[in-house]
Amino acid sequence: MKILMAASEAVPFAKTGGLADAVSSLSAALASLGHEVRIVIPRYYRIDRGTLKKLEGAMGVPSGGGEEWCAVYTTELPGSGKKNPVIVYFIDHEGFFGREGIYGNPSEPDFLDNPRRFSFFCRSCFQLCRKIDWYPDILHAHDWPAALVPVFLKYGERYGVSGEQGSFAGAASVLTIHNLGYQGIYSKDSFSCTNLGWDVFYQAGFDDWNMMNFLKAGINSADKLNTVSPGYARETLTASQGFRLSQALNGRLEDYSGILNGIDTRVWNPQKDKFLPAPFSSSELGGKAKAKALLQRRFGLKESPETPVIGMIGRLAEQKGIGELFGPSYGSAWSICRDMDIQFIFLGSGDIWAENETLSLSSRLSNFKAHIGYSEELSHLIEGGADFFLMPSRYEPCGLNQMYSLVYGTLPIVRNTGGLADTVENYNQETAGGTGFMFDDLTPSAIYNTVGWAVWAWYNKPEDILTMRRRGMKKDFSWEKSALQYEDLYKQALEKKEVLT
Ligand code: ADP
């Protein structure tokens, strides 16, 4: 199949979260299955044009009642294989993307012109295909910034406004929701930027309490849709966890499923991780002890093999349970570090209050260390060297870190939700079963008690800890498995697509 991935992020070019990992890894895995895969993303200011090849000529894109002009750059996705490489295209528009930030910046967290920027981007995907004379079977859109791709396909690109066959008559669309918490909701005054008629505003269901909702229109228009774990798919169908879109999703029940993300095993593999001091595996764990010692030294902690190290990496956002963990005066991190014989290492960035709080904990507690910022190297060292990995997420569509943790023999301590519930099995003291420690309620005391349980097991049931480690390390989270499920979803989308006769 010919597949065009439309997304706002893709590693190694632009990344704010797991979406970027998923887009590139899935593309590479589909290419290994023999599909012709191309990715299109905006050319943000940070992506150096000098490393890319420019396509000849400018490209006109209908936008806001007129036309915007842009350039297109291209390159091959690094590491996607010589025989059948994934081609990446970059839409280069100075006015929309030639600025610092993907969705916003610290002073303007959600750019005011985001509806125009991403509507333009979605329309440019179709113009790109015309320009390169390459028409995909599948248009695969990711999250709200690309959610107008299925809308444009359904209303105008597949069959013209008067019903004539368009160049995309053979194409079907798939929309993947990586996080339902972000929907692209804007004033409907900006709707004209889409170049769609007001009839489509209502037919496609853009309307959202007198606002305009990009993701909702995408959900209603895509031939097939999915999210990134079966557990999260089920949760999003409920009123309490559907972010006000559970009704729209229930309306598409037949076409909606969950496919677990994989992990990039070329990068996340303890047997050949370039950031670790020595390789290790489930049968040879000596390298993990070396990684732990190095991690403790790097963070200025006492080098102590007996003391359990709890790691945590990620965005400091409400979604990640940071209120319950780091909330000043009520969060559990302070009492965990005060009461338990452990070391706690945090790497990440996000909400300013939480960054300040983690730095404050670092200065008040000798066994808590925080590094604010983004570091590929430290993230590998934490996954490799820590004994436990904490993810008290409020919700988690899939989550990557718990999977990295499992294959690195670092036992996850997680809330029983979404992709975490799909990938971690709770410890059973009777049988030494399980691969991690889980809790249901998101409260400071539930986090405290579950970390306490893990620490108790560390000191009192070391043989269980080893058994669980080895069990987790044998798990297969490779993308190949997920790619086969996407292949199947694409086939269903092609069968399902609306055919005018
Ligand atoms: P989300 O997409 O909700 O942020 P995921 O767990 O799905 O969460 O993916 C986050 C990805 O970003 C993981 O690969 C994680 O290791 C990485 N990451 C997040 N913050 C940092 C950081 N400060 N340094 C290095 N990697 C990070």
PDB file of C-alpha atoms in Angstrom, residues 28-244:
ATOM      1  CA  ALA A  28       9.648   2.447   9.457  1.00  0.00           C
ATOM      2  CA  ALA A  29       7.921  -0.761  10.579  1.00  0.00           C
ATOM      3  CA  LEU A  30       5.345  -0.495   7.769  1.00  0.00           C
ATOM      4  CA  ALA A  31       8.135   0.101   5.254  1.00  0.00           C
ATOM      5  CA  SER A  32       9.832  -3.082   6.481  1.00  0.00           C
ATOM      6  CA  LEU A  33       6.607  -4.911   5.692  1.00  0.00           C
ATOM      7  CA  GLY A  34       7.021  -3.688   2.108  1.00  0.00           C
ATOM      8  CA  HIS A  35       4.657  -0.705   2.073  1.00  0.00           C
ATOM      9  CA  GLU A  36       5.525   2.589   0.431  1.00  0.00           C
ATOM     10  CA  VAL A  37       5.397   5.072   3.303  1.00  0.00           C
ATOM     11  CA  ARG A  38       5.863   8.818   3.248  1.00  0.00           C
ATOM     12  CA  ILE A  39       5.572  11.294   6.098  1.00  0.00           C
ATOM     13  CA  VAL A  40       4.614  14.943   5.870  1.00  0.00           C
ATOM     14  CA  ILE A  41       5.256  17.434   8.692  1.00  0.00           C
ATOM     15  CA  PRO A  42       5.655  21.223   8.874  1.00  0.00           C
ATOM     16  CA  ARG A  43       9.178  22.607   8.490  1.00  0.00           C
ATOM     17  CA  TYR A  44       9.519  24.316  11.854  1.00  0.00           C
ATOM     18  CA  TYR A  45      12.134  26.996  12.409  1.00  0.00           C
ATOM     19  CA  ARG A  46      14.293  24.509  14.365  1.00  0.00           C
ATOM     20  CA  ILE A  47      14.575  22.079  11.441  1.00  0.00           C
ATOM     21  CA  ASP A  48      17.663  23.078   9.525  1.00  0.00           C
ATOM     22  CA  ARG A  49      16.888  23.507   5.818  1.00  0.00           C
ATOM     23  CA  GLY A  50      20.571  22.985   5.066  1.00  0.00           C
ATOM     24  CA  THR A  51      20.242  19.274   5.833  1.00  0.00           C
ATOM     25  CA  LEU A  52      17.275  18.810   3.452  1.00  0.00           C
ATOM     26  CA  LYS A  53      16.712  18.775  -0.294  1.00  0.00           C
ATOM     27  CA  LYS A  54      14.382  21.370  -1.783  1.00  0.00           C
ATOM     28  CA  LEU A  55      11.773  20.327  -4.324  1.00  0.00           C
ATOM     29  CA  GLU A  56      11.674  22.553  -7.358  1.00  0.00           C
ATOM     30  CA  GLY A  57       9.086  25.318  -7.538  1.00  0.00           C
ATOM     31  CA  ALA A  58       6.686  26.774  -5.018  1.00  0.00           C
ATOM     32  CA  MET A  59       3.405  25.154  -4.012  1.00  0.00           C
ATOM     33  CA  GLY A  60       0.092  26.976  -3.742  1.00  0.00           C
ATOM     34  CA  VAL A  61      -2.329  25.857  -1.014  1.00  0.00           C
ATOM     35  CA  PRO A  62      -5.957  27.044  -0.752  1.00  0.00           C
ATOM     36  CA  SER A  63      -6.270  28.776   2.585  1.00  0.00           C
ATOM     37  CA  GLY A  64      -8.650  31.294   4.124  1.00  0.00           C
ATOM     38  CA  GLY A  65     -10.522  32.123   0.944  1.00  0.00           C
ATOM     39  CA  GLY A  66      -7.271  32.693  -0.956  1.00  0.00           C
ATOM     40  CA  GLU A  67      -4.038  30.875  -1.513  1.00  0.00           C
ATOM     41  CA  GLU A  68      -0.838  30.612   0.509  1.00  0.00           C
ATOM     42  CA  TRP A  69       2.480  29.738  -1.072  1.00  0.00           C
ATOM     43  CA  CYS A  70       5.076  27.479   0.453  1.00  0.00           C
ATOM     44  CA  ALA A  71       8.151  25.452  -0.406  1.00  0.00           C
ATOM     45  CA  VAL A  72       8.611  21.716   0.092  1.00  0.00           C
ATOM     46  CA  TYR A  73      11.766  20.079   1.406  1.00  0.00           C
ATOM     47  CA  THR A  74      12.510  16.395   1.648  1.00  0.00           C
ATOM     48  CA  THR A  75      14.844  13.811   3.097  1.00  0.00           C
ATOM     49  CA  GLU A  76      14.890  10.125   4.007  1.00  0.00           C
ATOM     50  CA  LEU A  77      13.857   9.069   7.511  1.00  0.00           C
ATOM     51  CA  PRO A  78      17.131   8.142   9.242  1.00  0.00           C
ATOM     52  CA  GLY A  79      17.438   4.445   9.930  1.00  0.00           C
ATOM     53  CA  SER A  80      14.436   3.466   7.829  1.00  0.00           C
ATOM     54  CA  GLY A  81      16.359   1.044   5.633  1.00  0.00           C
ATOM     55  CA  LYS A  82      18.189   1.488   2.338  1.00  0.00           C
ATOM     56  CA  LYS A  83      15.986  -0.813   0.278  1.00  0.00           C
ATOM     57  CA  ASN A  84      12.675   0.878   0.959  1.00  0.00           C
ATOM     58  CA  PRO A  85      13.316   4.113   2.844  1.00  0.00           C
ATOM     59  CA  VAL A  86      10.545   6.241   4.288  1.00  0.00           C
ATOM     60  CA  ILE A  87      10.523   9.648   2.560  1.00  0.00           C
ATOM     61  CA  VAL A  88       9.793  12.682   4.732  1.00  0.00           C
ATOM     62  CA  TYR A  89       8.381  15.922   3.298  1.00  0.00           C
ATOM     63  CA  PHE A  90       8.500  19.257   5.089  1.00  0.00           C
ATOM     64  CA  ILE A  91       5.995  22.008   4.373  1.00  0.00           C
ATOM     65  CA  ASP A  92       7.954  25.231   4.562  1.00  0.00           C
ATOM     66  CA  HIS A  93       5.878  28.347   5.206  1.00  0.00           C
ATOM     67  CA  GLU A  94       7.730  31.115   6.972  1.00  0.00           C
ATOM     68  CA  GLY A  95       4.642  32.922   8.276  1.00  0.00           C
ATOM     69  CA  PHE A  96       3.087  29.822   9.839  1.00  0.00           C
ATOM     70  CA  PHE A  97       6.048  27.748  10.956  1.00  0.00           C
ATOM     71  CA  GLY A  98       9.144  29.968  10.916  1.00  0.00           C
ATOM     72  CA  ARG A  99       8.987  30.628  14.638  1.00  0.00           C
ATOM     73  CA  GLU A 100      10.152  29.061  17.891  1.00  0.00           C
ATOM     74  CA  GLY A 101       7.720  26.394  19.155  1.00  0.00           C
ATOM     75  CA  ILE A 102       5.498  23.761  17.584  1.00  0.00           C
ATOM     76  CA  TYR A 103       2.130  24.599  19.145  1.00  0.00           C
ATOM     77  CA  GLY A 104       3.127  27.593  21.208  1.00  0.00           C
ATOM     78  CA  ASN A 105       5.862  29.118  23.321  1.00  0.00           C
ATOM     79  CA  PRO A 106       6.099  30.083  27.013  1.00  0.00           C
ATOM     80  CA  SER A 107       4.440  33.465  26.481  1.00  0.00           C
ATOM     81  CA  GLU A 108       1.813  32.149  24.045  1.00  0.00           C
ATOM     82  CA  PRO A 109       1.234  28.469  24.967  1.00  0.00           C
ATOM     83  CA  ASP A 110      -1.317  27.945  22.179  1.00  0.00           C
ATOM     84  CA  PHE A 111      -0.533  30.132  19.165  1.00  0.00           C
ATOM     85  CA  LEU A 112      -3.544  32.273  18.295  1.00  0.00           C
ATOM     86  CA  ASP A 113      -3.261  31.332  14.629  1.00  0.00           C
ATOM     87  CA  ASN A 114      -3.088  27.548  15.265  1.00  0.00           C
ATOM     88  CA  PRO A 115      -6.372  26.878  13.442  1.00  0.00           C
ATOM     89  CA  ARG A 116      -4.964  28.610  10.363  1.00  0.00           C
ATOM     90  CA  ARG A 117      -1.539  27.005  10.705  1.00  0.00           C
ATOM     91  CA  PHE A 118      -2.812  23.454  10.948  1.00  0.00           C
ATOM     92  CA  SER A 119      -5.700  23.848   8.540  1.00  0.00           C
ATOM     93  CA  PHE A 120      -3.137  25.068   6.016  1.00  0.00           C
ATOM     94  CA  PHE A 121      -0.906  22.128   6.873  1.00  0.00           C
ATOM     95  CA  CYS A 122      -3.726  19.596   6.337  1.00  0.00           C
ATOM     96  CA  ARG A 123      -4.655  21.084   2.977  1.00  0.00           C
ATOM     97  CA  SER A 124      -1.002  21.139   1.945  1.00  0.00           C
ATOM     98  CA  CYS A 125      -0.865  17.329   2.269  1.00  0.00           C
ATOM     99  CA  PHE A 126      -3.191  17.024  -0.728  1.00  0.00           C
ATOM    100  CA  GLN A 127      -1.336  19.658  -2.726  1.00  0.00           C
ATOM    101  CA  LEU A 128       1.910  17.841  -1.991  1.00  0.00           C
ATOM    102  CA  CYS A 129       0.571  14.629  -3.557  1.00  0.00           C
ATOM    103  CA  ARG A 130      -0.428  16.569  -6.668  1.00  0.00           C
ATOM    104  CA  LYS A 131       2.959  18.211  -6.811  1.00  0.00           C
ATOM    105  CA  ILE A 132       4.886  14.952  -6.643  1.00  0.00           C
ATOM    106  CA  ASP A 133       2.233  13.084  -8.634  1.00  0.00           C
ATOM    107  CA  TRP A 134       1.957  10.371  -5.987  1.00  0.00           C
ATOM    108  CA  TYR A 135      -1.465   9.397  -4.688  1.00  0.00           C
ATOM    109  CA  PRO A 136      -1.721   7.309  -1.522  1.00  0.00           C
ATOM    110  CA  ASP A 137      -4.162   4.507  -0.773  1.00  0.00           C
ATOM    111  CA  ILE A 138      -4.178   5.551   2.862  1.00  0.00           C
ATOM    112  CA  LEU A 139      -4.056   9.017   4.358  1.00  0.00           C
ATOM    113  CA  HIS A 140      -3.132   8.403   7.978  1.00  0.00           C
ATOM    114  CA  ALA A 141      -3.671  11.479  10.158  1.00  0.00           C
ATOM    115  CA  HIS A 142      -2.347  11.787  13.703  1.00  0.00           C
ATOM    116  CA  ASP A 143      -4.033  13.865  16.418  1.00  0.00           C
ATOM    117  CA  TRP A 144      -5.895  17.154  16.093  1.00  0.00           C
ATOM    118  CA  PRO A 145      -3.256  19.072  14.083  1.00  0.00           C
ATOM    119  CA  ALA A 146      -3.776  16.587  11.213  1.00  0.00           C
ATOM    120  CA  ALA A 147      -7.451  15.861  11.903  1.00  0.00           C
ATOM    121  CA  LEU A 148      -8.663  17.956   8.971  1.00  0.00           C
ATOM    122  CA  VAL A 149      -7.016  15.545   6.539  1.00  0.00           C
ATOM    123  CA  PRO A 150      -9.929  13.047   6.793  1.00  0.00           C
ATOM    124  CA  VAL A 151     -12.357  15.972   6.677  1.00  0.00           C
ATOM    125  CA  PHE A 152     -10.854  17.421   3.510  1.00  0.00           C
ATOM    126  CA  LEU A 153     -10.756  13.953   1.950  1.00  0.00           C
ATOM    127  CA  LYS A 154     -14.419  13.340   2.648  1.00  0.00           C
ATOM    128  CA  TYR A 155     -15.668  16.813   1.792  1.00  0.00           C
ATOM    129  CA  GLY A 156     -14.104  17.806  -1.493  1.00  0.00           C
ATOM    130  CA  GLU A 157     -10.911  15.907  -2.244  1.00  0.00           C
ATOM    131  CA  ARG A 158     -12.311  12.408  -2.827  1.00  0.00           C
ATOM    132  CA  TYR A 159     -15.291  13.626  -4.780  1.00  0.00           C
ATOM    133  CA  GLY A 160     -15.397  17.256  -5.861  1.00  0.00           C
ATOM    134  CA  VAL A 161     -18.114  19.516  -4.532  1.00  0.00           C
ATOM    135  CA  SER A 162     -20.367  18.575  -7.430  1.00  0.00           C
ATOM    136  CA  GLY A 163     -19.695  14.857  -6.968  1.00  0.00           C
ATOM    137  CA  GLU A 164     -17.118  14.310  -9.728  1.00  0.00           C
ATOM    138  CA  GLN A 165     -14.255  11.900  -9.012  1.00  0.00           C
ATOM    139  CA  GLY A 166     -11.233  13.609  -7.577  1.00  0.00           C
ATOM    140  CA  SER A 167      -7.620  12.498  -7.632  1.00  0.00           C
ATOM    141  CA  PHE A 168      -8.086  10.939  -4.216  1.00  0.00           C
ATOM    142  CA  ALA A 169     -11.071   8.791  -5.207  1.00  0.00           C
ATOM    143  CA  GLY A 170      -9.207   5.618  -4.276  1.00  0.00           C
ATOM    144  CA  ALA A 171      -7.933   6.843  -0.910  1.00  0.00           C
ATOM    145  CA  ALA A 172      -9.226   5.990   2.540  1.00  0.00           C
ATOM    146  CA  SER A 173      -8.445   7.846   5.753  1.00  0.00           C
ATOM    147  CA  VAL A 174      -7.390   6.667   9.185  1.00  0.00           C
ATOM    148  CA  LEU A 175      -7.214   8.941  12.217  1.00  0.00           C
ATOM    149  CA  THR A 176      -5.108   7.967  15.221  1.00  0.00           C
ATOM    150  CA  ILE A 177      -5.786   9.691  18.534  1.00  0.00           C
ATOM    151  CA  HIS A 178      -2.626   9.784  20.604  1.00  0.00           C
ATOM    152  CA  ASN A 179      -4.155  11.923  23.335  1.00  0.00           C
ATOM    153  CA  LEU A 180      -7.830  12.854  23.547  1.00  0.00           C
ATOM    154  CA  GLY A 181      -6.972  15.658  25.959  1.00  0.00           C
ATOM    155  CA  TYR A 182      -5.819  17.834  23.051  1.00  0.00           C
ATOM    156  CA  GLN A 183      -8.555  18.545  20.515  1.00  0.00           C
ATOM    157  CA  GLY A 184      -7.852  21.832  18.755  1.00  0.00           C
ATOM    158  CA  ILE A 185     -10.852  23.820  19.986  1.00  0.00           C
ATOM    159  CA  TYR A 186     -11.056  27.366  18.657  1.00  0.00           C
ATOM    160  CA  SER A 187     -13.572  30.083  18.028  1.00  0.00           C
ATOM    161  CA  LYS A 188     -15.719  29.267  15.035  1.00  0.00           C
ATOM    162  CA  ASP A 189     -14.908  32.745  13.745  1.00  0.00           C
ATOM    163  CA  SER A 190     -11.731  31.106  12.397  1.00  0.00           C
ATOM    164  CA  PHE A 191     -13.670  28.470  10.433  1.00  0.00           C
ATOM    165  CA  SER A 192     -13.182  30.367   7.162  1.00  0.00           C
ATOM    166  CA  CYS A 193      -9.489  29.374   7.284  1.00  0.00           C
ATOM    167  CA  THR A 194     -10.525  25.831   6.329  1.00  0.00           C
ATOM    168  CA  ASN A 195     -12.069  26.935   3.022  1.00  0.00           C
ATOM    169  CA  LEU A 196     -15.014  24.660   3.796  1.00  0.00           C
ATOM    170  CA  GLY A 197     -18.636  25.724   3.578  1.00  0.00           C
ATOM    171  CA  TRP A 198     -20.825  26.190   6.641  1.00  0.00           C
ATOM    172  CA  ASP A 199     -22.858  23.158   5.571  1.00  0.00           C
ATOM    173  CA  VAL A 200     -19.722  21.081   6.201  1.00  0.00           C
ATOM    174  CA  PHE A 201     -19.245  22.758   9.580  1.00  0.00           C
ATOM    175  CA  TYR A 202     -22.446  21.063  10.709  1.00  0.00           C
ATOM    176  CA  GLN A 203     -22.282  17.875   8.600  1.00  0.00           C
ATOM    177  CA  ALA A 204     -18.773  17.035   9.771  1.00  0.00           C
ATOM    178  CA  GLY A 205     -19.666  18.008  13.341  1.00  0.00           C
ATOM    179  CA  PHE A 206     -17.108  20.749  13.876  1.00  0.00           C
ATOM    180  CA  ASP A 207     -19.573  22.413  16.232  1.00  0.00           C
ATOM    181  CA  ASP A 208     -18.723  22.103  19.892  1.00  0.00           C
ATOM    182  CA  TRP A 209     -20.787  24.320  22.186  1.00  0.00           C
ATOM    183  CA  ASN A 210     -20.567  27.177  19.744  1.00  0.00           C
ATOM    184  CA  MET A 211     -16.863  26.585  19.173  1.00  0.00           C
ATOM    185  CA  MET A 212     -15.003  24.737  16.418  1.00  0.00           C
ATOM    186  CA  ASN A 213     -13.411  21.385  17.284  1.00  0.00           C
ATOM    187  CA  PHE A 214     -10.870  19.965  14.804  1.00  0.00           C
ATOM    188  CA  LEU A 215     -10.550  16.542  16.409  1.00  0.00           C
ATOM    189  CA  LYS A 216     -14.300  16.045  16.620  1.00  0.00           C
ATOM    190  CA  ALA A 217     -14.683  16.746  12.898  1.00  0.00           C
ATOM    191  CA  GLY A 218     -11.840  14.298  12.217  1.00  0.00           C
ATOM    192  CA  ILE A 219     -13.508  11.614  14.343  1.00  0.00           C
ATOM    193  CA  ASN A 220     -16.735  12.017  12.408  1.00  0.00           C
ATOM    194  CA  SER A 221     -15.054  12.003   9.005  1.00  0.00           C
ATOM    195  CA  ALA A 222     -12.278   9.376   9.082  1.00  0.00           C
ATOM    196  CA  ASP A 223     -13.017   5.991   7.509  1.00  0.00           C
ATOM    197  CA  LYS A 224     -11.399   4.245  10.482  1.00  0.00           C
ATOM    198  CA  LEU A 225     -10.094   5.548  13.764  1.00  0.00           C
ATOM    199  CA  ASN A 226      -8.059   4.219  16.602  1.00  0.00           C
ATOM    200  CA  THR A 227      -6.211   5.182  19.695  1.00  0.00           C
ATOM    201  CA  VAL A 228      -2.944   3.874  21.037  1.00  0.00           C
ATOM    202  CA  SER A 229      -4.020   1.132  23.423  1.00  0.00           C
ATOM    203  CA  PRO A 230      -7.117  -1.067  23.795  1.00  0.00           C
ATOM    204  CA  GLY A 231      -7.521   0.033  27.430  1.00  0.00           C
ATOM    205  CA  TYR A 232      -7.553   3.725  26.541  1.00  0.00           C
ATOM    206  CA  ALA A 233      -9.992   3.045  23.684  1.00  0.00           C
ATOM    207  CA  ARG A 234     -12.428   1.574  26.216  1.00  0.00           C
ATOM    208  CA  GLU A 235     -11.922   4.420  28.673  1.00  0.00           C
ATOM    209  CA  THR A 236     -12.506   7.144  26.105  1.00  0.00           C
ATOM    210  CA  LEU A 237     -15.951   5.717  25.401  1.00  0.00           C
ATOM    211  CA  THR A 238     -17.057   6.606  28.930  1.00  0.00           C
ATOM    212  CA  ALA A 239     -18.422  10.010  29.868  1.00  0.00           C
ATOM    213  CA  SER A 240     -15.902  10.460  32.675  1.00  0.00           C
ATOM    214  CA  GLN A 241     -12.831   9.855  30.530  1.00  0.00           C
ATOM    215  CA  GLY A 242     -14.038  10.803  27.073  1.00  0.00           C
ATOM    216  CA  PHE A 243     -13.073  14.472  27.306  1.00  0.00           C
ATOM    217  CA  ARG A 244     -16.570  15.419  26.113  1.00  0.00           C
TER     218      ARG A 244
END
